[in-house]
mmCIF file of C-alpha atoms in Angstrom:
data_model
loop_
_atom_site.group_PDB
_atom_site.id
_atom_site.type_symbol
_atom_site.label_atom_id
_atom_site.label_comp_id
_atom_site.label_asym_id
_atom_site.label_seq_id
_atom_site.Cartn_x
_atom_site.Cartn_y
_atom_site.Cartn_z
ATOM 1 C CA MET S 1 258.125 37.988 72.145
ATOM 2 C CA ILE S 2 260.728 35.620 73.631
ATOM 3 C CA LYS S 3 258.742 35.415 76.899
ATOM 4 C CA ARG S 4 255.639 34.387 74.952
ATOM 5 C CA PHE S 5 257.601 31.645 73.218
ATOM 6 C CA PHE S 6 258.840 30.141 76.458
ATOM 7 C CA CYS S 7 255.447 30.419 78.175
ATOM 8 C CA LEU S 8 253.865 28.584 75.252
ATOM 9 C CA LEU S 9 256.659 26.033 75.321
ATOM 10 C CA PHE S 10 256.124 25.375 79.026
ATOM 11 C CA LEU S 11 252.355 24.920 78.695
ATOM 12 C CA VAL S 12 252.650 22.523 75.782
ATOM 13 C CA PHE S 13 255.428 20.623 77.536
ATOM 14 C CA VAL S 14 253.232 20.077 80.602
ATOM 15 C CA ALA S 15 250.310 18.897 78.462
ATOM 16 C CA ASN S 16 252.472 16.560 76.408
ATOM 17 C CA ASN S 17 254.307 15.189 79.401
ATOM 18 C CA ALA S 18 251.015 13.938 80.830
ATOM 19 C CA PHE S 19 249.939 12.070 77.677
ATOM 20 C CA THR S 20 253.103 11.480 75.636
ATOM 21 C CA GLU S 21 254.042 8.061 74.329
ATOM 22 C CA GLU S 22 257.585 9.017 73.247
ATOM 23 C CA ILE S 23 260.054 11.779 74.147
ATOM 24 C CA TYR S 24 263.327 12.452 72.307
ATOM 25 C CA ILE S 25 266.123 14.941 73.029
ATOM 26 C CA SER S 26 268.949 15.757 70.619
ATOM 27 C CA PRO S 27 271.983 17.889 71.530
ATOM 28 C CA LYS S 28 273.749 19.186 68.420
ATOM 29 C CA ILE S 29 276.616 21.240 66.990
ATOM 30 C CA SER S 30 276.615 22.952 63.605
ATOM 31 C CA LEU S 31 278.584 25.098 61.163
ATOM 32 C CA LYS S 32 276.678 27.827 59.323
ATOM 33 C CA ASN S 33 277.278 30.215 56.421
ATOM 34 C CA SER S 34 274.977 33.195 55.853
ATOM 35 C CA LEU S 35 274.466 36.185 53.601
ATOM 36 C CA LEU S 36 272.285 38.983 54.998
ATOM 37 C CA LYS S 37 271.307 41.882 52.767
ATOM 38 C CA GLU S 38 270.033 45.256 53.883
ATOM 39 C CA TYR S 39 268.294 47.573 51.401
ATOM 40 C CA LEU S 40 267.231 51.193 51.214
ATOM 41 C CA TYR S 41 265.022 52.546 48.409
ATOM 42 C CA THR S 42 264.018 56.083 47.517
ATOM 43 C CA LYS S 43 260.827 55.619 45.509
ATOM 44 C CA ASN S 44 261.877 53.068 42.837
ATOM 45 C CA HIS S 45 265.594 53.808 43.081
ATOM 46 C CA LYS S 46 267.822 51.575 45.200
ATOM 47 C CA THR S 47 270.102 53.999 47.002
ATOM 48 C CA SER S 48 271.917 51.612 49.334
ATOM 49 C CA GLN S 49 272.680 47.936 49.905
ATOM 50 C CA LEU S 50 274.764 46.370 52.661
ATOM 51 C CA ASP S 51 275.932 42.768 52.300
ATOM 52 C CA TRP S 52 276.782 40.964 55.535
ATOM 53 C CA LYS S 53 278.619 37.731 54.721
ATOM 54 C CA ILE S 54 279.118 35.350 57.669
ATOM 55 C CA ASP S 55 281.540 32.460 57.103
ATOM 56 C CA ASN S 56 281.715 29.175 59.008
ATOM 57 C CA SER S 57 279.934 30.271 62.158
ATOM 58 C CA PRO S 58 279.827 27.475 64.795
ATOM 59 C CA SER S 59 276.788 26.999 67.013
ATOM 60 C CA PHE S 60 275.400 24.623 69.598
ATOM 61 C CA GLY S 61 271.838 23.696 70.422
ATOM 62 C CA PHE S 62 269.316 21.012 71.164
ATOM 63 C CA GLU S 63 266.014 19.650 69.922
ATOM 64 C CA ALA S 64 263.177 17.970 71.792
ATOM 65 C CA ASP S 65 260.286 15.994 70.314
ATOM 66 C CA PHE S 66 257.097 14.751 72.003
ATOM 67 C CA VAL S 67 254.927 12.172 70.228
ATOM 68 C CA PHE S 68 251.409 11.014 71.102
ATOM 69 C CA GLU S 69 249.809 8.551 68.712
ATOM 70 C CA ARG S 70 249.810 10.497 65.419
ATOM 71 C CA LEU S 71 250.297 13.956 66.898
ATOM 72 C CA PHE S 72 253.663 15.534 67.687
ATOM 73 C CA PHE S 73 255.145 18.674 69.173
ATOM 74 C CA GLY S 74 258.780 19.730 69.095
ATOM 75 C CA PHE S 75 261.145 22.613 69.503
ATOM 76 C CA ASP S 76 264.572 23.451 68.148
ATOM 77 C CA PHE S 77 267.042 25.889 69.723
ATOM 78 C CA SER S 78 270.461 26.963 68.450
ATOM 79 C CA TYR S 79 272.894 29.699 69.448
ATOM 80 C CA GLY S 80 275.835 30.889 67.365
ATOM 81 C CA PHE S 81 279.287 31.375 68.853
ATOM 82 C CA TYR S 82 281.256 34.613 68.783
ATOM 83 C CA ASN S 83 282.868 34.579 65.339
ATOM 84 C CA PHE S 84 285.378 36.834 63.550
ATOM 85 C CA SER S 85 285.067 35.287 60.086
ATOM 86 C CA GLY S 86 283.315 37.336 57.428
ATOM 87 C CA LYS S 87 283.072 40.734 55.755
ATOM 88 C CA MET S 88 280.578 43.518 55.180
ATOM 89 C CA GLU S 89 280.320 45.557 51.978
ATOM 90 C CA ASP S 90 278.390 48.819 51.639
ATOM 91 C CA PHE S 91 277.223 50.027 48.215
ATOM 92 C CA ASP S 92 275.563 53.409 47.572
ATOM 93 C CA TRP S 93 273.913 54.365 44.271
ATOM 94 C CA LEU S 94 273.515 58.131 44.610
ATOM 95 C CA ASP S 95 273.482 59.027 40.898
ATOM 96 C CA TYR S 96 269.805 59.075 39.903
ATOM 97 C CA GLU S 97 270.667 59.696 36.242
ATOM 98 C CA ASN S 98 272.921 56.615 36.198
ATOM 99 C CA PRO S 99 271.242 54.254 38.705
ATOM 100 C CA ASN S 100 273.681 51.353 38.151
ATOM 101 C CA HIS S 101 276.752 53.407 38.996
ATOM 102 C CA VAL S 102 278.171 52.850 42.503
ATOM 103 C CA VAL S 103 279.104 56.245 43.882
ATOM 104 C CA ARG S 104 280.225 55.123 47.347
ATOM 105 C CA TYR S 105 281.769 51.821 48.430
ATOM 106 C CA SER S 106 283.266 50.572 51.675
ATOM 107 C CA CYS S 107 284.414 47.207 53.013
ATOM 108 C CA HIS S 108 284.799 46.116 56.644
ATOM 109 C CA ASN S 109 285.716 43.094 58.736
ATOM 110 C CA LEU S 110 282.651 41.373 60.155
ATOM 111 C CA ILE S 111 282.199 40.097 63.700
ATOM 112 C CA LEU S 112 279.207 37.971 64.674
ATOM 113 C CA SER S 113 278.190 38.513 68.312
ATOM 114 C CA GLU S 114 274.935 36.551 68.387
ATOM 115 C CA ASP S 115 272.911 34.215 66.167
ATOM 116 C CA LEU S 116 269.845 32.841 67.949
ATOM 117 C CA ASP S 117 267.188 30.657 66.339
ATOM 118 C CA PHE S 118 264.229 29.135 68.178
ATOM 119 C CA SER S 119 261.314 27.294 66.571
ATOM 120 C CA ILE S 120 258.258 25.312 67.686
ATOM 121 C CA ASP S 121 256.528 22.659 65.557
ATOM 122 C CA PHE S 122 252.966 21.313 65.876
ATOM 123 C CA GLY S 123 251.657 18.623 63.547
ATOM 124 C CA PHE S 124 250.644 15.070 62.811
ATOM 125 C CA HIS S 125 252.289 12.119 61.082
ATOM 126 C CA PHE S 126 250.837 9.236 59.082
ATOM 127 C CA PRO S 127 252.262 5.808 58.196
ATOM 128 C CA LEU S 128 253.799 5.126 54.794
ATOM 129 C CA ASP S 129 253.657 1.340 55.190
ATOM 130 C CA ASN S 130 252.919 -1.313 57.798
ATOM 131 C CA SER S 131 256.047 -0.585 59.807
ATOM 132 C CA LYS S 132 256.044 2.061 62.544
ATOM 133 C CA LYS S 133 259.336 3.534 61.324
ATOM 134 C CA ASN S 134 258.371 4.995 57.944
ATOM 135 C CA PHE S 135 256.013 7.952 58.029
ATOM 136 C CA GLY S 136 255.042 11.251 56.436
ATOM 137 C CA LYS S 137 254.124 14.402 58.335
ATOM 138 C CA MET S 138 252.469 17.810 58.045
ATOM 139 C CA PHE S 139 253.032 20.607 60.527
ATOM 140 C CA LEU S 140 253.080 24.297 61.397
ATOM 141 C CA GLN S 141 256.272 25.976 62.553
ATOM 142 C CA PHE S 142 256.636 29.206 64.539
ATOM 143 C CA ASP S 143 260.169 30.541 64.183
ATOM 144 C CA PHE S 144 261.978 33.341 66.019
ATOM 145 C CA TRP S 145 265.410 34.373 64.675
ATOM 146 C CA ARG S 146 267.749 37.133 65.823
ATOM 147 C CA THR S 147 271.330 37.973 64.983
ATOM 148 C CA PHE S 148 273.784 40.731 65.836
ATOM 149 C CA VAL S 149 276.731 41.582 63.584
ATOM 150 C CA SER S 150 279.147 44.495 63.398
ATOM 151 C CA GLY S 151 281.611 45.938 60.878
ATOM 152 C CA HIS S 152 285.109 46.904 62.031
ATOM 153 C CA ASP S 153 288.040 48.747 60.458
ATOM 154 C CA GLY S 154 288.173 48.652 56.647
ATOM 155 C CA TRP S 155 288.498 51.147 53.797
ATOM 156 C CA ARG S 156 286.295 53.296 51.565
ATOM 157 C CA TYR S 157 286.124 55.082 48.236
ATOM 158 C CA TYR S 158 283.564 57.896 47.900
ATOM 159 C CA GLU S 159 283.560 59.216 44.332
ATOM 160 C CA ASP S 160 281.482 62.271 45.233
ATOM 161 C CA TRP S 161 284.271 63.370 47.597
ATOM 162 C CA GLU S 162 286.933 63.487 44.872
ATOM 163 C CA SER S 163 286.786 67.266 44.553
ATOM 164 C CA SER S 164 287.834 67.597 48.198
ATOM 165 C CA GLY S 165 290.735 65.182 47.721
ATOM 166 C CA ASN S 166 289.306 62.873 50.386
ATOM 167 C CA ALA S 167 287.702 60.166 48.256
ATOM 168 C CA SER S 168 289.827 57.337 49.676
ATOM 169 C CA GLY S 169 290.178 56.596 53.365
ATOM 170 C CA ILE S 170 290.394 53.965 56.055
ATOM 171 C CA PHE S 171 288.229 53.145 59.061
ATOM 172 C CA GLU S 172 289.436 52.176 62.505
ATOM 173 C CA GLY S 173 287.455 50.464 65.246
ATOM 174 C CA LYS S 174 283.759 49.623 65.213
ATOM 175 C CA VAL S 175 282.035 51.379 62.311
ATOM 176 C CA ILE S 176 278.534 49.897 62.082
ATOM 177 C CA THR S 177 276.239 47.309 63.717
ATOM 178 C CA TYR S 178 273.219 45.432 62.396
ATOM 179 C CA ASN S 179 270.546 43.617 64.394
ATOM 180 C CA PRO S 180 267.696 41.961 62.414
ATOM 181 C CA THR S 181 264.942 40.167 64.353
ATOM 182 C CA ILE S 182 262.475 38.103 62.310
ATOM 183 C CA PHE S 183 259.370 36.126 63.335
ATOM 184 C CA SER S 184 257.900 33.672 60.812
ATOM 185 C CA VAL S 185 255.002 31.241 60.534
ATOM 186 C CA LEU S 186 255.588 28.341 58.129
ATOM 187 C CA PHE S 187 253.755 25.285 56.822
ATOM 188 C CA GLY S 188 255.817 22.125 56.466
ATOM 189 C CA VAL S 189 255.648 18.646 54.975
ATOM 190 C CA GLY S 190 258.165 15.867 55.380
ATOM 191 C CA GLY S 191 258.851 12.255 56.044
ATOM 192 C CA ASN S 192 261.203 9.637 57.447
ATOM 193 C CA TYR S 193 262.203 6.404 55.707
ATOM 194 C CA TYR S 194 264.391 3.491 56.838
ATOM 195 C CA PHE S 195 266.781 1.546 54.630
ATOM 196 C CA GLY S 196 267.173 -1.696 56.529
ATOM 197 C CA ASN S 197 267.094 -1.680 60.320
ATOM 198 C CA LYS S 198 269.778 0.914 61.050
ATOM 199 C CA PHE S 199 269.945 3.638 58.396
ATOM 200 C CA SER S 200 267.265 6.267 57.855
ATOM 201 C CA VAL S 201 266.745 9.473 55.903
ATOM 202 C CA ASN S 202 264.498 12.398 56.864
ATOM 203 C CA LEU S 203 263.451 15.299 54.629
ATOM 204 C CA ASP S 204 261.425 18.371 55.643
ATOM 205 C CA PHE S 205 260.308 21.205 53.359
ATOM 206 C CA LEU S 206 258.714 24.387 54.708
ATOM 207 C CA LEU S 207 257.011 27.343 53.043
ATOM 208 C CA GLY S 208 256.553 30.592 54.919
ATOM 209 C CA LEU S 209 253.050 31.967 55.370
ATOM 210 C CA ILE S 210 254.160 35.257 56.921
ATOM 211 C CA SER S 211 257.411 36.872 58.067
ATOM 212 C CA SER S 212 257.804 40.160 59.902
ATOM 213 C CA GLY S 213 260.383 41.864 62.031
ATOM 214 C CA THR S 214 262.590 44.809 62.847
ATOM 215 C CA CYS S 215 266.084 45.469 61.497
ATOM 216 C CA VAL S 216 268.226 48.023 63.335
ATOM 217 C CA ASP S 217 271.297 49.515 61.637
ATOM 218 C CA ASN S 218 273.553 51.733 63.751
ATOM 219 C CA HIS S 219 275.977 53.884 61.726
ATOM 220 C CA ILE S 220 278.308 54.677 64.601
ATOM 221 C CA LYS S 221 280.611 57.067 62.746
ATOM 222 C CA ALA S 222 277.670 58.969 61.252
ATOM 223 C CA VAL S 223 275.746 58.937 64.569
ATOM 224 C CA THR S 224 272.612 57.667 62.791
ATOM 225 C CA ILE S 225 270.377 54.725 63.688
ATOM 226 C CA PHE S 226 268.131 53.277 60.990
ATOM 227 C CA GLU S 227 265.213 51.036 61.959
ATOM 228 C CA ASP S 228 263.273 49.138 59.309
ATOM 229 C CA LYS S 229 259.939 47.474 60.094
ATOM 230 C CA VAL S 230 259.686 44.774 57.430
ATOM 231 C CA LYS S 231 256.983 42.287 56.472
ATOM 232 C CA GLY S 232 256.498 39.639 53.779
ATOM 233 C CA SER S 233 254.818 36.329 53.038
ATOM 234 C CA PHE S 234 257.380 34.072 51.363
ATOM 235 C CA PHE S 235 260.070 32.012 53.095
ATOM 236 C CA LEU S 236 261.667 28.682 52.168
ATOM 237 C CA LYS S 237 263.357 26.225 54.520
ATOM 238 C CA GLY S 238 264.683 22.730 53.986
ATOM 239 C CA ASN S 239 266.148 20.111 56.306
ATOM 240 C CA LEU S 240 267.737 16.828 55.198
ATOM 241 C CA TYR S 241 269.446 14.412 57.562
ATOM 242 C CA PHE S 242 270.693 10.840 57.729
ATOM 243 C CA GLY S 243 270.470 8.727 60.864
ATOM 244 C CA PHE S 244 272.219 5.626 62.147
ATOM 245 C CA ASP S 245 270.602 3.721 65.018
ATOM 246 C CA PHE S 246 273.048 2.362 67.564
ATOM 247 C CA SER S 247 270.075 0.971 69.463
ATOM 248 C CA LYS S 248 266.337 1.535 69.746
ATOM 249 C CA LYS S 249 266.983 4.612 71.891
ATOM 250 C CA ASN S 250 270.201 6.086 70.434
ATOM 251 C CA THR S 251 270.667 7.592 66.961
ATOM 252 C CA LEU S 252 273.587 9.482 65.431
ATOM 253 C CA ILE S 253 272.427 12.139 62.939
ATOM 254 C CA PHE S 254 274.264 14.104 60.253
ATOM 255 C CA GLY S 255 272.304 16.677 58.309
ATOM 256 C CA GLY S 256 272.065 19.956 56.500
ATOM 257 C CA LYS S 257 269.662 22.895 56.477
ATOM 258 C CA ILE S 258 268.975 25.666 54.011
ATOM 259 C CA ASN S 259 266.977 28.874 54.618
ATOM 260 C CA TYR S 260 265.980 31.492 52.058
ATOM 261 C CA LEU S 261 264.053 34.662 52.841
ATOM 262 C CA PRO S 262 263.568 36.837 49.708
ATOM 263 C CA PRO S 263 263.579 40.635 50.119
ATOM 264 C CA ILE S 264 260.847 41.924 52.420
ATOM 265 C CA PHE S 265 260.201 45.642 52.874
ATOM 266 C CA GLY S 266 258.602 48.184 55.159
ATOM 267 C CA GLU S 267 258.799 51.598 56.744
ATOM 268 C CA SER S 268 262.229 53.029 57.522
ATOM 269 C CA TYR S 269 263.033 55.311 60.459
ATOM 270 C CA ALA S 270 266.145 57.452 60.924
ATOM 271 C CA ASN S 271 266.903 58.307 64.556
ATOM 272 C CA GLY S 272 263.286 57.533 65.416
ATOM 273 C CA ILE S 273 261.759 59.707 62.689
ATOM 274 C CA LEU S 274 259.744 58.129 59.864
ATOM 275 C CA SER S 275 261.488 58.775 56.538
ATOM 276 C CA SER S 276 260.161 58.791 52.978
ATOM 277 C CA GLN S 277 262.445 55.871 52.117
ATOM 278 C CA ILE S 278 261.667 52.143 52.186
ATOM 279 C CA GLY S 279 263.865 49.681 54.070
ATOM 280 C CA GLY S 280 264.327 46.029 53.209
ATOM 281 C CA PHE S 281 265.975 42.792 54.290
ATOM 282 C CA SER S 282 266.770 39.375 52.822
ATOM 283 C CA SER S 283 268.790 36.376 53.930
ATOM 284 C CA PHE S 284 270.218 33.096 52.690
ATOM 285 C CA SER S 285 271.976 30.505 54.822
ATOM 286 C CA TYR S 286 273.073 26.892 54.785
ATOM 287 C CA GLU S 287 274.493 24.802 57.572
ATOM 288 C CA PHE S 288 275.716 21.314 58.399
ATOM 289 C CA TYR S 289 275.068 19.753 61.778
ATOM 290 C CA LEU S 290 275.825 16.690 63.863
ATOM 291 C CA SER S 291 273.458 15.559 66.615
ATOM 292 C CA TYR S 292 272.805 12.599 68.895
ATOM 293 C CA ARG S 293 269.152 11.699 69.478
ATOM 294 C CA ILE S 294 268.202 9.933 72.696
ATOM 295 C CA ARG S 295 264.801 8.466 73.470
ATOM 296 C CA ILE S 296 264.062 9.057 77.137
ATOM 297 C CA LEU S 297 260.492 7.702 77.208
#
């Protein structure tokens, strides 16, 4: 899938480079907070939920935009740093007669190893007034997102183990890993408006048309790998930033993004074997970023 993205990117870049009126590049740094949730259902009963909370994860990246008359193409790439800040909580509801009672609970330190996000936008913009600076836009976005987190050390309380006297315990070392990979297609609207000659504000709002992916959960201590093939059709993204023009070709940007993917579900496999259970995934994140946009053409 990644190879297809970059092949498409290369072809569109070549086409745009031959006919483009304007080209912009924008290196950036950001700080991101995320909550990933992993679900497992047996029929209508939620048997398990894992909450992966990622705090203040730094990342770097860059954007590029190509504009020809009223058409535009752009891509956005970001990569999260190695980060030790966060925690993972594991809840198990194993009492079918009392479905709200947590029978097993554990908590672990979270380490983020990778957080990659790559998107491509195609669309057109239209003027909001007689100036060339203020415009609205409509576009399609193709987004590829992948992250890799792991739970380390921690403690547990398993109520159903009380009779053996081993209900409480501690974990040492790497206990569990989680690797969701999600591809989404979204429709977006937005606009850019200048206040005076230097200050501008840009707002984009996107609604997902389809999201699908694979989420791999490796229970290292239990020697079990769960793989959920999930799919859904609702995804919300927002991007708001403020710009200050130092010159016609240099702009300092400060902004924020928010992403919300409600629970999506699909088949669940345990060690490669299709199970009767249903797996699910959801995510929520917000981030603040600082970038410097340079017009090179």
